[in-house]
mmCIF file of C-alpha atoms in Angstrom:
data_model
loop_
_atom_site.group_PDB
_atom_site.id
_atom_site.type_symbol
_atom_site.label_atom_id
_atom_site.label_comp_id
_atom_site.label_asym_id
_atom_site.label_seq_id
_atom_site.Cartn_x
_atom_site.Cartn_y
_atom_site.Cartn_z
ATOM 1 C CA MET L 1 8.627 -3.905 -0.206
ATOM 2 C CA PRO L 2 7.593 -3.003 3.172
ATOM 3 C CA SER L 3 5.214 -5.253 5.077
ATOM 4 C CA ALA L 4 3.243 -4.813 7.910
ATOM 5 C CA MET L 5 4.129 -6.503 11.106
ATOM 6 C CA GLU L 6 2.015 -8.350 13.867
ATOM 7 C CA GLY L 7 -1.078 -8.204 11.793
ATOM 8 C CA SER L 8 -1.974 -4.525 12.364
ATOM 9 C CA GLU L 9 -3.735 -2.759 9.779
ATOM 10 C CA GLY L 10 -3.439 0.552 10.876
ATOM 11 C CA GLY L 11 -6.673 0.960 12.827
ATOM 12 C CA GLU L 12 -7.965 2.858 15.709
ATOM 13 C CA GLY L 13 -5.677 1.748 19.065
ATOM 14 C CA GLU L 14 -3.070 0.295 17.163
ATOM 15 C CA ILE L 15 0.530 1.033 16.282
ATOM 16 C CA MET L 16 1.738 0.203 12.808
ATOM 17 C CA HIS L 17 5.171 -1.599 13.022
ATOM 18 C CA TYR L 18 6.854 -2.271 9.527
ATOM 19 C CA GLU L 19 10.061 -3.117 8.120
ATOM 20 C CA GLU L 20 12.152 -2.126 5.108
ATOM 21 C CA THR L 21 12.745 -4.702 2.607
ATOM 22 C CA GLU L 22 14.110 -4.396 -0.984
ATOM 23 C CA ASP L 23 11.375 -3.754 -3.428
ATOM 24 C CA ASP L 24 12.189 -5.090 -6.564
ATOM 25 C CA SER L 25 8.773 -5.184 -8.187
ATOM 26 C CA VAL L 26 8.234 -1.593 -8.754
ATOM 27 C CA SER L 27 7.188 -1.016 -12.510
ATOM 28 C CA PRO L 28 6.572 2.367 -14.493
ATOM 29 C CA THR L 29 2.948 1.450 -14.521
ATOM 30 C CA ASP L 30 2.441 1.154 -10.790
ATOM 31 C CA LEU L 31 0.490 4.338 -9.212
ATOM 32 C CA SER L 32 3.513 5.321 -6.912
ATOM 33 C CA GLU L 33 5.740 5.744 -10.024
ATOM 34 C CA LEU L 34 3.011 7.334 -12.134
ATOM 35 C CA LEU L 35 2.343 9.635 -9.557
ATOM 36 C CA LYS L 36 5.705 10.531 -9.301
ATOM 37 C CA GLU L 37 6.383 11.155 -12.824
ATOM 38 C CA GLY L 38 3.354 12.696 -13.426
ATOM 39 C CA THR L 39 3.280 15.421 -10.793
ATOM 40 C CA LYS L 40 6.795 16.799 -11.266
ATOM 41 C CA GLU L 41 5.955 19.483 -13.273
ATOM 42 C CA SER L 42 3.225 20.584 -10.243
ATOM 43 C CA HIS L 43 6.197 20.078 -7.551
ATOM 44 C CA ASP L 44 8.308 22.648 -9.454
ATOM 45 C CA ARG L 45 5.630 25.154 -9.940
ATOM 46 C CA ALA L 46 4.436 24.943 -6.133
ATOM 47 C CA GLU L 47 8.300 25.181 -4.666
ATOM 48 C CA ASN L 48 8.769 28.094 -6.599
ATOM 49 C CA THR L 49 5.688 30.191 -5.310
ATOM 50 C CA GLN L 50 6.538 33.037 -3.378
ATOM 51 C CA PHE L 51 5.145 31.888 -0.019
ATOM 52 C CA VAL L 52 6.933 28.802 -0.198
ATOM 53 C CA LYS L 53 10.315 30.371 -1.055
ATOM 54 C CA ASP L 54 9.802 32.663 1.732
ATOM 55 C CA PHE L 55 8.699 30.266 4.330
ATOM 56 C CA LEU L 56 12.354 28.299 3.524
ATOM 57 C CA LYS L 57 14.214 31.476 4.196
ATOM 58 C CA GLY L 58 12.679 31.756 7.269
ATOM 59 C CA ARG L 59 10.458 34.704 6.270
ATOM 60 C CA ILE L 60 7.209 33.774 7.346
ATOM 61 C CA LYS L 61 4.851 36.095 9.918
ATOM 62 C CA LYS L 62 3.429 34.560 13.135
ATOM 63 C CA GLU L 63 0.096 36.058 11.768
ATOM 64 C CA LEU L 64 0.351 34.649 8.437
ATOM 65 C CA PHE L 65 1.723 30.928 9.947
ATOM 66 C CA LYS L 66 -1.618 31.128 12.110
ATOM 67 C CA LEU L 67 -3.432 31.709 8.760
ATOM 68 C CA ALA L 68 -1.833 28.794 7.167
ATOM 69 C CA THR L 69 -2.547 26.772 9.932
ATOM 70 C CA THR L 70 -6.274 27.566 9.941
ATOM 71 C CA ALA L 71 -6.297 26.758 6.411
ATOM 72 C CA LEU L 72 -4.849 23.379 7.141
ATOM 73 C CA TYR L 73 -7.487 22.701 9.661
ATOM 74 C CA PHE L 74 -10.406 22.920 7.521
ATOM 75 C CA THR L 75 -8.477 21.200 4.724
ATOM 76 C CA TYR L 76 -7.549 18.110 6.927
ATOM 77 C CA SER L 77 -10.880 18.109 8.685
ATOM 78 C CA ALA L 78 -12.699 17.444 5.185
ATOM 79 C CA LEU L 79 -10.025 15.220 4.036
ATOM 80 C CA GLU L 80 -9.996 13.116 7.156
ATOM 81 C CA GLU L 81 -14.010 13.144 7.355
ATOM 82 C CA GLU L 82 -14.240 11.915 3.759
ATOM 83 C CA MET L 83 -11.481 9.102 4.610
ATOM 84 C CA ASP L 84 -13.603 8.088 7.623
ATOM 85 C CA ARG L 85 -16.605 7.776 5.135
ATOM 86 C CA ASN L 86 -14.805 5.744 2.808
ATOM 87 C CA LYS L 87 -12.600 3.508 5.222
ATOM 88 C CA ASP L 88 -14.231 0.212 4.103
ATOM 89 C CA ASN L 89 -14.282 1.047 0.449
ATOM 90 C CA PRO L 90 -11.859 -1.270 -1.383
ATOM 91 C CA VAL L 91 -10.762 1.448 -3.797
ATOM 92 C CA PHE L 92 -9.226 3.328 -0.568
ATOM 93 C CA ALA L 93 -9.694 1.113 2.296
ATOM 94 C CA PRO L 94 -5.711 -0.023 2.128
ATOM 95 C CA LEU L 95 -4.833 3.298 2.380
ATOM 96 C CA TYR L 96 -6.564 4.170 5.799
ATOM 97 C CA PHE L 97 -3.961 5.126 8.341
ATOM 98 C CA PRO L 98 -6.073 7.240 11.063
ATOM 99 C CA LEU L 99 -3.445 6.380 14.187
ATOM 100 C CA GLU L 100 -0.613 7.115 11.894
ATOM 101 C CA LEU L 101 -1.591 9.978 9.892
ATOM 102 C CA HIS L 102 -4.895 11.833 10.633
ATOM 103 C CA ARG L 103 -3.567 15.345 11.655
ATOM 104 C CA ARG L 104 -7.170 17.089 12.784
ATOM 105 C CA GLU L 105 -6.380 16.727 16.411
ATOM 106 C CA ALA L 106 -2.936 17.681 15.890
ATOM 107 C CA LEU L 107 -4.191 20.924 14.339
ATOM 108 C CA ILE L 108 -6.474 21.523 17.023
ATOM 109 C CA LYS L 109 -3.631 21.594 19.155
ATOM 110 C CA ASP L 110 -1.719 24.014 17.305
ATOM 111 C CA LEU L 111 -4.859 26.549 16.892
ATOM 112 C CA LYS L 112 -5.329 26.330 20.864
ATOM 113 C CA TYR L 113 -1.796 27.354 21.228
ATOM 114 C CA PHE L 114 -2.292 30.290 19.078
ATOM 115 C CA TYR L 115 -5.443 31.413 19.646
ATOM 116 C CA GLY L 116 -6.679 30.232 22.977
ATOM 117 C CA GLU L 117 -9.310 27.991 24.011
ATOM 118 C CA ASP L 118 -11.842 29.882 21.861
ATOM 119 C CA TRP L 119 -10.131 29.196 18.959
ATOM 120 C CA GLU L 120 -13.073 28.312 16.747
ATOM 121 C CA GLU L 121 -14.727 31.613 17.386
ATOM 122 C CA LYS L 122 -11.779 33.488 15.919
ATOM 123 C CA ILE L 123 -10.958 31.493 12.548
ATOM 124 C CA GLN L 124 -12.890 31.331 9.248
ATOM 125 C CA CYS L 125 -12.163 29.512 5.990
ATOM 126 C CA SER L 126 -10.653 31.188 3.431
ATOM 127 C CA GLU L 127 -12.070 31.720 -0.086
ATOM 128 C CA ALA L 128 -9.259 29.489 -1.562
ATOM 129 C CA THR L 129 -9.471 27.108 1.105
ATOM 130 C CA GLN L 130 -13.015 26.563 0.679
ATOM 131 C CA HIS L 131 -12.351 25.811 -3.111
ATOM 132 C CA TYR L 132 -10.099 23.051 -1.971
ATOM 133 C CA VAL L 133 -12.550 21.770 0.468
ATOM 134 C CA ASP L 134 -15.366 21.497 -1.954
ATOM 135 C CA ARG L 135 -13.591 19.764 -4.320
ATOM 136 C CA ILE L 136 -12.221 16.914 -1.190
ATOM 137 C CA ARG L 137 -16.274 16.965 -0.519
ATOM 138 C CA HIS L 138 -17.117 16.330 -3.811
ATOM 139 C CA VAL L 139 -14.327 13.350 -4.439
ATOM 140 C CA GLY L 140 -15.116 11.652 -1.133
ATOM 141 C CA GLN L 141 -18.860 11.417 -2.211
ATOM 142 C CA HIS L 142 -18.941 10.830 -5.834
ATOM 143 C CA GLU L 143 -15.393 9.470 -6.872
ATOM 144 C CA PRO L 144 -13.758 8.000 -3.710
ATOM 145 C CA GLU L 145 -11.333 6.189 -5.530
ATOM 146 C CA LEU L 146 -9.600 10.073 -6.172
ATOM 147 C CA LEU L 147 -9.258 10.520 -2.435
ATOM 148 C CA VAL L 148 -6.045 8.248 -3.257
ATOM 149 C CA ALA L 149 -4.600 11.589 -5.096
ATOM 150 C CA HIS L 150 -5.588 14.058 -2.048
ATOM 151 C CA ALA L 151 -4.322 11.679 0.488
ATOM 152 C CA TYR L 152 -0.947 11.063 -1.010
ATOM 153 C CA THR L 153 -0.187 14.617 -2.200
ATOM 154 C CA ARG L 154 -0.933 15.890 1.911
ATOM 155 C CA TYR L 155 0.654 12.979 4.023
ATOM 156 C CA MET L 156 3.291 12.194 1.901
ATOM 157 C CA GLY L 157 4.324 15.743 1.709
ATOM 158 C CA ASP L 158 3.847 15.913 5.110
ATOM 159 C CA LEU L 159 6.128 13.028 6.071
ATOM 160 C CA SER L 160 9.156 14.722 3.588
ATOM 161 C CA GLY L 161 9.436 18.436 3.143
ATOM 162 C CA GLY L 162 6.974 19.051 6.049
ATOM 163 C CA GLN L 163 9.502 17.966 8.595
ATOM 164 C CA VAL L 164 11.890 20.642 6.986
ATOM 165 C CA LEU L 165 9.450 23.162 7.200
ATOM 166 C CA LYS L 166 8.708 22.351 11.076
ATOM 167 C CA LYS L 167 12.183 23.231 11.603
ATOM 168 C CA VAL L 168 12.204 26.320 9.637
ATOM 169 C CA ALA L 169 8.955 27.403 11.610
ATOM 170 C CA GLN L 170 10.113 26.420 14.965
ATOM 171 C CA ARG L 171 13.215 28.596 14.712
ATOM 172 C CA ALA L 172 11.752 31.659 12.721
ATOM 173 C CA LEU L 173 8.864 32.034 14.968
ATOM 174 C CA LYS L 174 10.746 31.076 18.212
ATOM 175 C CA LEU L 175 8.317 28.348 19.153
ATOM 176 C CA PRO L 176 8.963 26.254 22.238
ATOM 177 C CA SER L 177 11.348 23.230 21.824
ATOM 178 C CA THR L 178 8.482 21.069 23.222
ATOM 179 C CA GLU L 179 6.834 21.665 19.930
ATOM 180 C CA GLU L 180 3.941 23.654 20.801
ATOM 181 C CA GLY L 181 2.269 25.606 17.810
ATOM 182 C CA ILE L 182 3.893 22.746 15.279
ATOM 183 C CA GLN L 183 2.040 19.542 16.182
ATOM 184 C CA PHE L 184 0.995 19.099 12.727
ATOM 185 C CA TYR L 185 4.510 18.088 11.811
ATOM 186 C CA VAL L 186 4.685 15.460 14.592
ATOM 187 C CA PHE L 187 3.981 11.927 13.875
ATOM 188 C CA GLU L 188 3.923 10.168 17.347
ATOM 189 C CA ASN L 189 3.071 6.884 15.769
ATOM 190 C CA ILE L 190 5.300 6.746 12.786
ATOM 191 C CA SER L 191 8.781 5.500 13.922
ATOM 192 C CA ASN L 192 10.277 5.887 10.773
ATOM 193 C CA ALA L 193 9.048 8.004 8.063
ATOM 194 C CA GLN L 194 10.925 6.661 5.000
ATOM 195 C CA GLN L 195 9.798 3.010 5.894
ATOM 196 C CA PHE L 196 6.374 4.201 6.606
ATOM 197 C CA LYS L 197 6.356 5.992 2.898
ATOM 198 C CA GLN L 198 7.641 3.045 1.281
ATOM 199 C CA LEU L 199 4.572 0.886 3.161
ATOM 200 C CA TYR L 200 1.978 3.504 2.022
ATOM 201 C CA ARG L 201 3.546 3.506 -1.940
ATOM 202 C CA ALA L 202 2.980 -0.483 -1.620
ATOM 203 C CA ARG L 203 -0.265 -0.332 -0.480
ATOM 204 C CA MET L 204 -1.141 2.159 -3.382
ATOM 205 C CA ASN L 205 0.578 -0.001 -6.084
ATOM 206 C CA ALA L 206 -1.650 -2.952 -4.654
ATOM 207 C CA LEU L 207 -4.723 -1.139 -5.372
ATOM 208 C CA ASP L 208 -6.613 -3.017 -8.074
ATOM 209 C CA LEU L 209 -7.027 0.064 -10.283
ATOM 210 C CA ASP L 210 -7.334 -0.127 -14.274
ATOM 211 C CA LYS L 211 -5.116 2.107 -16.464
ATOM 212 C CA ASN L 212 -7.954 4.881 -16.859
ATOM 213 C CA THR L 213 -8.580 5.052 -13.138
ATOM 214 C CA LYS L 214 -4.491 5.479 -12.518
ATOM 215 C CA GLU L 215 -4.657 8.378 -15.006
ATOM 216 C CA ARG L 216 -7.464 10.089 -13.183
ATOM 217 C CA ILE L 217 -5.701 9.933 -9.931
ATOM 218 C CA VAL L 218 -2.732 11.432 -11.624
ATOM 219 C CA GLU L 219 -4.768 14.171 -12.823
ATOM 220 C CA GLU L 220 -6.650 14.806 -9.496
ATOM 221 C CA ALA L 221 -3.067 14.799 -7.721
ATOM 222 C CA ASN L 222 -2.243 17.587 -9.951
ATOM 223 C CA ARG L 223 -5.519 19.147 -9.395
ATOM 224 C CA ALA L 224 -4.743 19.150 -5.624
ATOM 225 C CA PHE L 225 -1.415 20.787 -6.307
ATOM 226 C CA ARG L 226 -3.193 23.526 -8.226
ATOM 227 C CA PHE L 227 -5.535 24.178 -5.192
ATOM 228 C CA ASN L 228 -2.417 24.319 -2.868
ATOM 229 C CA MET L 229 -0.889 27.058 -4.918
ATOM 230 C CA GLN L 230 -3.977 29.007 -4.945
ATOM 231 C CA VAL L 231 -3.737 28.909 -1.211
ATOM 232 C CA PHE L 232 -0.153 29.690 -1.168
ATOM 233 C CA ASP L 233 -1.028 32.594 -3.415
ATOM 234 C CA GLU L 234 -3.665 33.676 -1.165
ATOM 235 C CA LEU L 235 -1.389 33.749 1.914
ATOM 236 C CA ASP L 236 1.056 35.581 -0.020
ATOM 237 C CA LYS L 237 -1.089 38.264 -0.633
ATOM 238 C CA THR L 238 -2.426 38.578 2.958
ATOM 239 C CA GLY L 239 1.110 38.446 4.166
ATOM 240 C CA LYS L 240 1.617 41.485 2.017
ATOM 241 C CA SER L 241 -0.742 43.464 3.881
ATOM 242 C CA LEU L 242 0.595 42.161 7.629
ATOM 243 C CA THR L 243 2.765 44.506 9.899
ATOM 244 C CA GLU L 244 6.554 43.696 8.934
ATOM 245 C CA GLU L 245 7.994 41.546 11.543
ATOM 246 C CA ALA L 246 11.643 40.990 12.335
ATOM 247 C CA GLN L 247 12.447 37.248 11.752
ATOM 248 C CA ASP L 248 15.150 34.805 12.538
ATOM 249 C CA GLY L 249 15.085 33.527 9.083
ATOM 250 C CA GLY L 250 17.039 36.945 7.591
ATOM 251 C CA PHE L 251 17.918 40.796 8.564
ATOM 252 C CA PRO L 252 15.292 42.878 9.499
ATOM 253 C CA VAL L 253 14.139 45.484 6.266
ATOM 254 C CA HIS L 254 12.970 48.866 6.936
ATOM 255 C CA ASP L 255 9.562 49.287 7.334
ATOM 256 C CA GLY L 256 9.202 52.838 5.912
ATOM 257 C CA LYS L 257 8.798 54.436 9.301
ATOM 258 C CA GLY L 258 11.358 55.968 11.494
ATOM 259 C CA ASP L 259 14.340 58.297 11.144
ATOM 260 C CA LEU L 260 16.526 56.889 8.420
ATOM 261 C CA ARG L 261 19.509 58.924 9.800
ATOM 262 C CA LYS L 262 19.199 56.941 12.723
ATOM 263 C CA CYS L 263 20.504 53.869 10.838
ATOM 264 C CA PRO L 264 24.077 53.993 9.114
ATOM 265 C CA TYR L 265 22.948 51.726 6.596
ATOM 266 C CA TYR L 266 20.267 54.365 5.149
ATOM 267 C CA ALA L 267 22.620 57.049 5.952
ATOM 268 C CA ASP L 268 25.364 55.732 3.770
ATOM 269 C CA LYS L 269 22.695 55.227 0.977
ATOM 270 C CA LEU L 270 21.820 58.632 1.463
ATOM 271 C CA GLY L 271 25.329 60.011 1.051
ATOM 272 C CA GLY L 272 25.367 60.557 4.831
ATOM 273 C CA TYR L 273 28.765 59.097 6.012
ATOM 274 C CA GLY L 274 30.264 62.746 5.638
ATOM 275 C CA GLN L 275 27.274 63.836 8.493
ATOM 276 C CA ARG L 276 29.259 64.936 11.659
ATOM 277 C CA GLU L 277 26.690 63.047 13.837
ATOM 278 C CA LEU L 278 27.035 59.747 12.153
ATOM 279 C CA PRO L 279 29.860 58.331 14.524
ATOM 280 C CA ARG L 280 27.479 59.138 17.374
ATOM 281 C CA VAL L 281 24.494 57.569 15.801
ATOM 282 C CA TRP L 282 26.752 54.315 15.439
ATOM 283 C CA GLN L 283 26.514 53.824 19.406
ATOM 284 C CA ASN L 284 22.493 53.271 18.994
ATOM 285 C CA PRO L 285 20.905 50.141 17.890
ATOM 286 C CA CYS L 286 20.406 50.099 13.983
ATOM 287 C CA SER L 287 16.494 49.543 14.724
ATOM 288 C CA THR L 288 16.331 52.608 16.912
ATOM 289 C CA ASP L 289 13.190 54.475 16.494
ATOM 290 C CA GLY L 290 11.756 51.929 13.986
ATOM 291 C CA ALA L 291 14.388 52.552 11.464
ATOM 292 C CA PHE L 292 15.824 49.068 10.258
ATOM 293 C CA CYS L 293 18.849 47.667 8.418
ATOM 294 C CA VAL L 294 19.022 46.377 5.273
ATOM 295 C CA LEU L 295 21.696 44.358 3.466
ATOM 296 C CA ALA L 296 23.001 47.282 1.099
ATOM 297 C CA GLY L 297 25.818 49.682 0.887
ATOM 298 C CA LYS L 298 28.583 50.119 3.159
ATOM 299 C CA THR L 299 28.851 49.460 7.208
ATOM 300 C CA GLY L 300 30.496 51.654 9.507
ATOM 301 C CA PRO L 301 32.889 49.766 12.340
ATOM 302 C CA GLY L 302 30.632 51.189 14.984
ATOM 303 C CA CYS L 303 27.464 49.708 13.829
ATOM 304 C CA PRO L 304 26.174 46.772 15.855
ATOM 305 C CA CYS L 305 25.467 44.912 12.713
ATOM 306 C CA HIS L 306 28.541 45.680 10.931
ATOM 307 C CA ALA L 307 30.089 42.029 11.980
ATOM 308 C CA ALA L 308 27.180 39.982 11.251
ATOM 309 C CA VAL L 309 27.050 41.870 7.768
ATOM 310 C CA ALA L 310 30.750 41.665 7.064
ATOM 311 C CA LEU L 311 30.726 38.097 7.980
ATOM 312 C CA ALA L 312 27.849 37.456 5.376
ATOM 313 C CA LYS L 313 29.469 39.164 2.591
ATOM 314 C CA GLN L 314 32.549 36.567 2.827
ATOM 315 C CA PRO L 315 32.447 34.276 -0.383
ATOM 316 C CA LEU L 316 32.853 31.126 1.558
ATOM 317 C CA VAL L 317 29.983 31.969 3.877
ATOM 318 C CA GLN L 318 27.686 32.986 0.929
ATOM 319 C CA LEU L 319 28.603 29.528 -0.926
ATOM 320 C CA ILE L 320 27.820 27.811 2.432
ATOM 321 C CA LEU L 321 24.281 29.605 2.973
ATOM 322 C CA ALA L 322 23.414 29.002 -0.902
ATOM 323 C CA ALA L 323 24.141 25.262 -0.389
ATOM 324 C CA CYS L 324 21.728 25.463 2.805
ATOM 325 C CA VAL L 325 19.179 26.975 1.060
ATOM 326 C CA ALA L 326 19.303 24.651 -1.975
ATOM 327 C CA VAL L 327 19.120 21.540 0.112
ATOM 328 C CA ALA L 328 16.492 22.955 2.071
ATOM 329 C CA ALA L 329 14.386 23.890 -1.263
ATOM 330 C CA GLY L 330 14.830 20.263 -2.295
ATOM 331 C CA ALA L 331 14.298 18.394 0.887
ATOM 332 C CA ALA L 332 10.718 20.474 1.218
ATOM 333 C CA ALA L 333 10.282 19.524 -2.558
ATOM 334 C CA TRP L 334 6.748 20.899 -3.430
ATOM 335 C CA TYR L 335 5.305 20.956 -0.174
ATOM 336 C CA ILE L 336 4.307 23.567 2.368
ATOM 337 C CA MET L 337 1.179 23.552 3.354
#
C-alpha cells in the first residue's frame, strides 16, 4: 500500500511525499471497498442528473458555474471547519490533510475572479446547499466518525472526475489558461493524484472502526450523494431561468427571439428554401438578429455553419464524439460539484 515518506503527516507547512506500492491486503471488509461497493447506485444516479450531463457536454452557463462555485464555497467552508475541529480525534485524524486537500482558499480565489474583491457581499447560500451544510455541521459536532464519509465523497471526487470537469469548464467558459476561475480543481501540493488516493484509502482502511460504524459511514456517504444531487437539481432549475448563452461545448440553440427567416435552418423547417430571398440571407451569419441555428433539417451550401454541420453528421465523426462523451462521463463518474 502507499506509504508516507520523510515522516510527514500532511500537516501545515509540510508537503506530503508518497510512493506507490502493491496493495495485496485489501479485503471486502475494508472501509474503502465497502464505500466503493456501497455507493455505486448513488454514483449512477448522480452522474445521470441533468446538470451533470449538461456540464460534461460543455453546456454550462457562466452565471450557473458561478452559483455552483458559490455552493462549493459554503460546503467546503463547513466541511473544513469541522475537520479542523476534529483534527486530533482518532476517528478522523489520520485523514487530516489540510495542505494537500483543503479547498476553501482556492474557492475564495475563484469567487474573487468571478465576483470581484467584494465577492462576500454578492453571494448567498442556497436552500439546498444550506441543508448540506447543516448536516456537515451536525456530523462534525456530534458524530465525527461520519466526517470520513463526507471527506471521502468530496475529495476523492475532486481528484478524479473533478479533473475532467476542470478541462470542460475551462474550454466551455473560455477561462484563462493560467487557471483563474478553476483554482478549486488545482491541487498544487499533490504531485500524483492516483498515488495520493491510494494513500488516503489506506489511511481509511487503517482506522479502528467496528462493523456497525463502517456501515454507518457508508450510509452517510450515500446521504452526502443525495445532498449533492439536491444541489444539482436546484442548479438545473436555476439554469433554466438564465439567459441562453452560446457555449463552446455545442452549437447555439435558438432562444425564441429574432427573425427566424434570417436563419436557413429555421427557414428550411418552415419550408422556406423555396423563398427567393434565402440565397441572399445565407450570406449573413446564422446568429443574425438573435436567430440561432439548431442541428436540424437541411443546410444550404451558402450557410456559414454548413461545413461544420456536414462534418458532424459523418458516421465516423459521430462515433468518435459519442466515445469521447462516454469516456468523459465515466471519468467524471458521480462527481461534479
